[in-house]
Amino acid sequence: MKGIRWFKILSVLMALCACFVSPAFAEDVIKIGAYLPMTGAVAAYGQMEWNGLQIAHEMRPKALGKEIKLVLVDTKSDKIEAANAVSRLIEKEKVVAIIGEAISGNTMAGNPISEAAKIPSVSPTATNPLVTQGKKYAFRACFIDPFQGQVAARFARDHLKAKKAAVIIDIAQDYCVG
């Protein structure tokens, strides 16, 4: 069931990205960039998202009658690499839309670059509210942290009958302060 949900989400992401292809109408190929952590501390997230993108691409390899080409850049689970990846996708690869990054901090490092270039960027899993706040070209396909926290707290209170809770956070991580 989860696999079907992810496929639907990724299909919507690819379709959304294809909607912003005005510069690519002269081309026979629509290039969509993906900047994901394929190596490093959170590589498992990036690898799963890339697998999902490939499945969605196999099922829907065209949009607007044109071939979709996915271009992947590994962020190595690093904010600086994420920002560099977005620059590379825009400047060198000439993508018309971007999917990524997997985690909030890396997405927040890449978004100012895609925003300045007016290239739409969709993160499948970045949950920090600041990822999209005040942005015109940044989107997400998941719930934000405050909403998830409220739902989890309500579940713990109503179904687990919890009376107390403890929260451990690492304030150095953008994910934890979202």
Coordinates of N, CA and C in Angstrom, one line a residue:
M1 N 0.8 -1.2 0.0 CA 0.0 0.0 0.0 C 0.9 1.3 0.0
K2 N 1.9 1.2 0.8 CA 2.8 2.4 0.8 C 3.5 2.6 -0.5
G3 N 3.8 1.5 -1.2 CA 4.5 1.6 -2.5 C 3.5 2.3 -3.5
I4 N 2.3 2.0 -3.5 CA 1.3 2.6 -4.4 C 1.2 4.1 -4.0
R5 N 1.2 4.4 -2.7 CA 1.1 5.9 -2.3 C 2.3 6.6 -2.8
W6 N 3.5 6.1 -2.7 CA 4.7 6.8 -3.1 C 4.7 6.9 -4.6
F7 N 4.2 5.9 -5.3 CA 4.1 6.0 -6.8 C 3.2 7.1 -7.2
K8 N 2.1 7.2 -6.5 CA 1.1 8.3 -6.9 C 1.7 9.7 -6.6
I9 N 2.4 9.8 -5.4 CA 3.0 11.1 -5.1 C 4.1 11.4 -6.1
L10 N 4.9 10.5 -6.5 CA 6.0 10.8 -7.4 C 5.5 11.0 -8.8
S11 N 4.4 10.4 -9.2 CA 3.8 10.7 -10.5 C 3.2 12.1 -10.5
V12 N 2.6 12.5 -9.4 CA 2.1 13.9 -9.3 C 3.3 14.9 -9.4
L13 N 4.4 14.6 -8.7 CA 5.5 15.4 -8.7 C 6.1 15.6 -10.1
M14 N 6.2 14.5 -10.8 CA 6.7 14.6 -12.2 C 5.8 15.3 -13.1
A15 N 4.5 15.1 -12.9 CA 3.5 15.9 -13.7 C 3.5 17.3 -13.4
L16 N 3.6 17.7 -12.1 CA 3.7 19.1 -11.7 C 4.9 19.7 -12.3
C17 N 6.1 19.0 -12.3 CA 7.3 19.6 -12.9 C 7.1 19.8 -14.4
A18 N 6.4 18.9 -15.0 CA 6.2 19.0 -16.5 C 5.4 20.2 -16.8
C19 N 4.6 20.7 -15.9 CA 3.7 21.8 -16.1 C 4.5 23.1 -16.3
F20 N 5.7 23.1 -15.8 CA 6.5 24.4 -15.8 C 7.6 24.3 -16.9
V21 N 7.3 23.8 -18.0 CA 8.3 23.5 -19.0 C 8.4 24.5 -20.2
S22 N 7.9 25.7 -20.0 CA 7.9 26.7 -21.1 C 9.2 26.9 -21.8
P23 N 10.4 26.9 -21.1 CA 11.6 27.1 -21.8 C 12.0 25.8 -22.6
A24 N 11.3 24.7 -22.3 CA 11.7 23.5 -23.0 C 10.8 23.1 -24.2
F25 N 9.9 24.0 -24.5 CA 9.0 23.6 -25.7 C 9.8 23.5 -27.0
A26 N 10.9 24.1 -27.1 CA 11.7 24.0 -28.4 C 12.4 22.7 -28.4
E27 N 12.6 22.1 -27.3 CA 13.3 20.8 -27.2 C 12.4 19.6 -27.3
D28 N 13.0 18.5 -27.7 CA 12.3 17.2 -27.8 C 12.3 16.5 -26.5
V29 N 13.1 16.9 -25.5 CA 13.2 16.3 -24.2 C 13.0 17.3 -23.1
I30 N 12.2 16.9 -22.1 CA 12.0 17.7 -20.9 C 12.9 17.1 -19.9
K31 N 13.9 17.9 -19.4 CA 14.9 17.5 -18.4 C 14.4 18.0 -17.1
I32 N 14.2 17.0 -16.2 CA 13.9 17.2 -14.8 C 15.0 16.7 -13.9
G33 N 15.5 17.6 -13.1 CA 16.6 17.3 -12.2 C 16.2 16.8 -10.9
A34 N 17.0 15.9 -10.4 CA 16.8 15.4 -9.0 C 18.1 15.5 -8.3
Y35 N 18.0 16.2 -7.1 CA 19.2 16.3 -6.3 C 18.9 15.6 -5.0
L36 N 19.6 14.5 -4.8 CA 19.2 13.6 -3.7 C 20.5 13.1 -3.0
P37 N 20.4 12.7 -1.7 CA 21.5 12.1 -1.0 C 21.7 10.6 -1.3
M38 N 22.5 10.4 -2.3 CA 22.7 9.0 -2.7 C 23.8 8.3 -1.9
T39 N 24.6 9.1 -1.3 CA 25.7 8.7 -0.4 C 25.6 9.5 0.9
G40 N 26.4 9.1 1.9 CA 26.4 9.9 3.1 C 25.4 9.4 4.2
A41 N 25.2 10.2 5.2 CA 24.4 9.9 6.4 C 23.0 9.5 6.1
V42 N 22.4 10.2 5.1 CA 20.9 9.9 4.9 C 20.7 9.3 3.5
A43 N 21.7 8.6 3.0 CA 21.6 8.0 1.7 C 20.4 7.1 1.5
A44 N 19.9 6.4 2.5 CA 18.8 5.6 2.4 C 17.5 6.3 1.8
Y45 N 17.4 7.6 2.3 CA 16.2 8.4 1.8 C 16.4 8.7 0.4
G46 N 17.5 9.1 0.0 CA 17.7 9.5 -1.4 C 17.6 8.3 -2.4
Q47 N 18.1 7.2 -1.9 CA 18.1 6.0 -2.8 C 16.6 5.5 -2.9
M48 N 15.8 5.6 -1.9 CA 14.4 5.2 -2.0 C 13.7 6.2 -2.9
E49 N 13.9 7.5 -2.8 CA 13.3 8.5 -3.6 C 13.7 8.3 -5.1
W50 N 14.9 8.0 -5.3 CA 15.4 7.8 -6.7 C 14.7 6.6 -7.3
N51 N 14.6 5.5 -6.5 CA 13.9 4.3 -7.0 C 12.5 4.6 -7.4
G52 N 11.8 5.4 -6.5 CA 10.5 5.8 -6.8 C 10.3 6.7 -8.1
L53 N 11.3 7.6 -8.2 CA 11.3 8.4 -9.4 C 11.5 7.6 -10.7
Q54 N 12.4 6.6 -10.6 CA 12.6 5.7 -11.8 C 11.4 4.9 -12.1
I55 N 10.7 4.4 -11.1 CA 9.5 3.6 -11.3 C 8.4 4.5 -12.0
A56 N 8.2 5.7 -11.4 CA 7.3 6.7 -12.0 C 7.6 7.0 -13.4
H57 N 8.9 7.2 -13.7 CA 9.4 7.5 -15.0 C 9.1 6.4 -16.0
E58 N 9.4 5.1 -15.6 CA 9.1 4.0 -16.4 C 7.6 3.9 -16.8
M59 N 6.8 4.3 -15.9 CA 5.3 4.2 -16.1 C 4.8 5.4 -16.9
R60 N 5.5 6.6 -16.8 CA 5.1 7.8 -17.5 C 6.4 8.5 -18.1
P61 N 6.9 7.9 -19.1 CA 8.2 8.5 -19.7 C 8.0 9.7 -20.5
K62 N 6.8 10.1 -20.7 CA 6.5 11.3 -21.6 C 5.5 12.3 -20.9
A63 N 5.7 13.5 -21.3 CA 4.7 14.6 -20.9 C 4.6 15.5 -22.0
L64 N 3.4 16.0 -22.3 CA 3.2 16.9 -23.4 C 3.7 16.4 -24.7
G65 N 3.7 15.1 -24.9 CA 4.2 14.5 -26.1 C 5.7 14.4 -26.2
K66 N 6.4 14.8 -25.2 CA 7.9 14.8 -25.2 C 8.5 13.8 -24.2
E67 N 9.7 13.3 -24.5 CA 10.3 12.4 -23.6 C 10.8 13.2 -22.3
I68 N 10.6 12.5 -21.2 CA 11.1 13.1 -19.9 C 12.5 12.5 -19.6
K69 N 13.5 13.3 -19.4 CA 14.8 12.7 -19.0 C 15.1 13.2 -17.5
L70 N 15.3 12.2 -16.7 CA 15.7 12.5 -15.3 C 17.2 12.6 -15.2
V71 N 17.7 13.7 -14.5 CA 19.1 13.9 -14.3 C 19.3 13.9 -12.8
L72 N 20.1 13.0 -12.3 CA 20.4 12.9 -10.9 C 21.8 13.4 -10.5
V73 N 21.8 14.2 -9.4 CA 23.0 14.7 -8.8 C 23.0 14.3 -7.4
D74 N 24.1 13.6 -6.9 CA 24.2 13.2 -5.5 C 24.7 14.3 -4.7
T75 N 23.9 14.6 -3.6 CA 24.3 15.7 -2.7 C 25.2 15.2 -1.5
K76 N 25.5 13.9 -1.5 CA 26.3 13.3 -0.4 C 25.8 13.7 1.0
S77 N 24.5 13.9 1.1 CA 23.9 14.2 2.4 C 24.5 15.5 3.0
D78 N 24.9 16.5 2.2 CA 25.6 17.7 2.6 C 24.9 18.9 2.1
K79 N 24.7 20.0 2.9 CA 24.1 21.2 2.5 C 24.8 21.9 1.4
I80 N 26.1 22.0 1.5 CA 26.9 22.7 0.5 C 26.8 21.9 -0.9
E81 N 26.9 20.6 -0.8 CA 26.8 19.8 -2.0 C 25.4 19.9 -2.6
A82 N 24.4 20.1 -1.7 CA 23.0 20.3 -2.2 C 22.9 21.6 -3.0
A83 N 23.4 22.6 -2.4 CA 23.4 23.9 -3.1 C 24.1 23.8 -4.5
N84 N 25.3 23.2 -4.5 CA 26.0 23.0 -5.7 C 25.3 22.2 -6.7
A85 N 24.6 21.2 -6.2 CA 23.8 20.3 -7.1 C 22.7 21.1 -7.8
V86 N 22.0 21.9 -7.1 CA 21.0 22.8 -7.7 C 21.6 23.7 -8.8
S87 N 22.7 24.3 -8.5 CA 23.3 25.2 -9.4 C 23.7 24.4 -10.7
R88 N 24.3 23.2 -10.5 CA 24.7 22.4 -11.6 C 23.5 22.0 -12.5
L89 N 22.4 21.6 -11.8 CA 21.2 21.2 -12.6 C 20.7 22.3 -13.4
I90 N 20.7 23.5 -12.9 CA 20.1 24.7 -13.6 C 21.1 25.2 -14.6
E91 N 22.3 25.4 -14.3 CA 23.3 26.0 -15.2 C 23.9 25.1 -16.2
K92 N 24.3 23.9 -15.8 CA 24.9 22.9 -16.7 C 23.9 22.0 -17.4
E93 N 23.0 21.4 -16.7 CA 22.0 20.5 -17.2 C 20.8 21.1 -17.9
K94 N 20.6 22.4 -17.5 CA 19.4 23.1 -18.1 C 18.1 22.5 -17.9
V95 N 17.9 22.0 -16.6 CA 16.6 21.4 -16.3 C 15.5 22.4 -16.2
V96 N 14.3 22.0 -16.4 CA 13.1 22.9 -16.3 C 12.4 22.8 -14.9
A97 N 12.7 21.8 -14.2 CA 12.2 21.6 -12.9 C 13.1 20.7 -12.0
I98 N 12.9 20.8 -10.7 CA 13.8 20.0 -9.8 C 13.0 19.3 -8.8
I99 N 13.4 18.0 -8.5 CA 12.9 17.2 -7.4 C 14.0 17.0 -6.4
G100 N 13.7 17.3 -5.2 CA 14.6 17.1 -4.1 C 14.6 18.3 -3.1
E101 N 15.3 18.2 -2.2 CA 16.2 17.2 -1.6 C 15.3 16.4 -0.6
A102 N 15.9 15.4 -0.1 CA 15.1 14.5 0.8 C 15.0 15.1 2.2
I103 N 15.9 15.9 2.7 CA 15.8 16.4 4.1 C 15.7 17.9 4.1
S104 N 15.1 18.4 5.1 CA 14.8 19.9 5.2 C 16.0 20.8 5.0
G105 N 17.1 20.5 5.8 CA 18.3 21.4 5.7 C 18.9 21.5 4.3
N106 N 19.0 20.4 3.7 CA 19.6 20.4 2.3 C 18.6 21.0 1.3
T107 N 17.3 20.8 1.5 CA 16.3 21.5 0.6 C 16.4 23.0 0.8
M108 N 16.5 23.4 2.1 CA 16.6 24.9 2.3 C 17.9 25.5 1.8
A109 N 18.9 24.7 1.6 CA 20.2 25.2 1.0 C 20.0 25.3 -0.5
G110 N 19.2 24.4 -1.1 CA 19.0 24.5 -2.6 C 17.9 25.4 -3.1
N111 N 16.9 25.6 -2.2 CA 15.8 26.4 -2.7 C 16.1 27.8 -3.1
P112 N 16.9 28.6 -2.4 CA 17.2 29.9 -2.8 C 17.8 30.0 -4.3
I113 N 18.5 29.0 -4.6 CA 19.1 29.0 -6.0 C 18.0 28.7 -7.0
S114 N 17.2 27.7 -6.8 CA 16.1 27.4 -7.8 C 15.1 28.6 -7.8
E115 N 14.8 29.2 -6.6 CA 13.9 30.3 -6.5 C 14.4 31.5 -7.3
A116 N 15.7 31.8 -7.2 CA 16.3 32.9 -8.0 C 16.2 32.7 -9.5
A117 N 16.3 31.4 -9.9 CA 16.3 31.1 -11.3 C 14.9 30.9 -11.8
K118 N 13.9 30.9 -10.9 CA 12.5 30.7 -11.2 C 12.3 29.3 -11.8
I119 N 12.9 28.4 -11.2 CA 12.8 27.0 -11.6 C 12.0 26.3 -10.4
P120 N 10.9 25.7 -10.7 CA 10.1 25.0 -9.7 C 10.8 23.8 -9.1
S121 N 10.7 23.7 -7.8 CA 11.4 22.7 -7.1 C 10.4 22.0 -6.1
V122 N 10.3 20.7 -6.1 CA 9.4 19.9 -5.3 C 10.2 19.0 -4.4
S123 N 10.0 19.1 -3.1 CA 10.7 18.1 -2.2 C 9.6 17.1 -1.8
P124 N 10.0 15.8 -2.0 CA 9.0 14.7 -1.5 C 8.9 14.6 0.0
T125 N 10.0 15.0 0.7 CA 10.0 14.7 2.1 C 10.5 15.8 3.1
A126 N 10.8 16.9 2.6 CA 11.3 18.0 3.5 C 10.1 18.6 4.3
T127 N 10.2 18.5 5.6 CA 9.0 18.8 6.4 C 9.1 20.1 7.2
N128 N 10.2 20.8 7.2 CA 10.3 22.1 7.9 C 9.4 23.1 7.1
P129 N 8.6 23.8 7.9 CA 7.7 24.8 7.2 C 8.5 25.9 6.4
L130 N 9.7 26.2 6.8 CA 10.5 27.2 6.1 C 10.9 26.8 4.7
V131 N 10.8 25.5 4.3 CA 11.1 25.0 3.0 C 10.3 25.7 1.9
T132 N 9.1 26.0 2.2 CA 8.2 26.6 1.2 C 7.7 28.0 1.6
Q133 N 7.9 28.4 2.9 CA 7.3 29.6 3.4 C 7.9 30.8 2.6
G134 N 7.1 31.7 2.0 CA 7.5 32.8 1.3 C 8.1 32.6 -0.1
K135 N 8.0 31.3 -0.5 CA 8.6 30.9 -1.8 C 7.5 30.8 -2.9
K136 N 7.8 31.2 -4.1 CA 6.9 31.1 -5.2 C 7.1 29.8 -6.0
Y137 N 8.3 29.3 -6.0 CA 8.7 28.1 -6.8 C 9.0 26.9 -6.0
A138 N 8.8 26.9 -4.7 CA 9.2 25.8 -3.9 C 7.9 25.1 -3.4
F139 N 7.9 23.7 -3.6 CA 6.7 23.0 -3.2 C 7.2 21.7 -2.4
R140 N 6.2 21.1 -1.7 CA 6.5 19.8 -1.0 C 5.4 18.9 -1.3
A141 N 5.6 17.6 -1.0 CA 4.6 16.6 -1.2 C 4.4 15.8 0.1
C142 N 4.6 16.5 1.3 CA 4.4 15.8 2.6 C 3.9 16.8 3.6
F143 N 3.5 16.3 4.7 CA 3.0 17.2 5.8 C 4.2 17.9 6.5
I144 N 3.9 19.1 7.0 CA 4.9 19.8 7.7 C 5.0 19.3 9.2
D145 N 6.2 19.6 9.8 CA 6.5 19.1 11.1 C 5.4 19.5 12.2
P146 N 5.0 20.8 12.2 CA 4.0 21.1 13.3 C 2.7 20.3 13.2
F147 N 2.2 20.0 12.0 CA 1.1 19.2 11.8 C 1.3 17.7 12.2
Q148 N 2.5 17.2 11.9 CA 2.8 15.8 12.3 C 2.9 15.7 13.8
G149 N 3.5 16.8 14.4 CA 3.6 16.8 15.9 C 2.2 16.8 16.6
Q150 N 1.3 17.6 16.1 CA 0.0 17.6 16.6 C -0.7 16.3 16.5
V151 N -0.6 15.7 15.3 CA -1.3 14.4 15.1 C -0.7 13.3 16.0
A152 N 0.7 13.3 16.1 CA 1.3 12.3 17.0 C 0.9 12.5 18.4
A153 N 0.9 13.7 18.9 CA 0.5 14.0 20.3 C -1.0 13.6 20.6
R154 N -1.8 13.9 19.6 CA -3.2 13.5 19.8 C -3.4 12.0 19.8
F155 N -2.6 11.3 19.0 CA -2.7 9.9 19.0 C -2.2 9.3 20.3
A156 N -1.1 9.8 20.8 CA -0.5 9.4 22.1 C -1.5 9.6 23.2
R157 N -2.2 10.7 23.2 CA -3.1 11.0 24.3 C -4.4 10.2 24.2
D158 N -5.0 10.2 23.0 CA -6.3 9.5 22.8 C -6.2 8.0 22.7
H159 N -5.2 7.5 22.1 CA -5.2 6.0 21.8 C -4.2 5.3 22.7
L160 N -3.1 5.9 23.1 CA -2.1 5.3 24.0 C -2.3 5.7 25.4
K161 N -3.2 6.6 25.7 CA -3.5 7.2 27.0 C -2.3 7.7 27.7
A162 N -1.4 8.3 26.9 CA -0.2 8.9 27.5 C -0.5 10.2 28.2
K163 N 0.1 10.4 29.4 CA -0.1 11.6 30.2 C 1.1 12.5 30.1
K164 N 2.2 12.0 29.8 CA 3.5 12.7 29.8 C 4.2 12.4 28.5
A165 N 5.1 13.3 28.1 CA 5.9 13.0 26.9 C 7.2 13.7 27.1
A166 N 8.2 13.2 26.4 CA 9.6 13.8 26.4 C 10.0 14.0 25.0
V167 N 10.6 15.1 24.7 CA 11.0 15.4 23.3 C 12.5 15.6 23.4
I168 N 13.3 14.9 22.6 CA 14.7 15.1 22.5 C 15.0 15.6 21.1
I169 N 15.7 16.8 21.1 CA 16.0 17.4 19.8 C 17.5 17.8 19.6
D170 N 17.9 17.9 18.4 CA 19.2 18.4 18.1 C 19.0 19.7 17.4
I171 N 19.2 20.9 18.1 CA 18.9 22.2 17.6 C 19.8 22.6 16.4
A172 N 20.8 21.8 16.2 CA 21.7 22.1 15.1 C 21.1 21.6 13.7
Q173 N 20.1 20.8 13.8 CA 19.5 20.2 12.6 C 18.2 21.0 12.3
D174 N 18.1 21.4 11.0 CA 16.9 22.2 10.6 C 15.6 21.3 10.7
Y175 N 15.7 20.0 10.6 CA 14.6 19.1 10.8 C 14.0 19.3 12.2
C176 N 14.9 19.4 13.2 CA 14.4 19.4 14.6 C 13.8 20.7 15.0
V177 N 14.1 21.8 14.3 CA 13.5 23.1 14.7 C 12.4 23.5 13.8
G178 N 11.8 22.6 13.0 CA 10.8 22.9 12.1 C 9.4 23.0 12.7

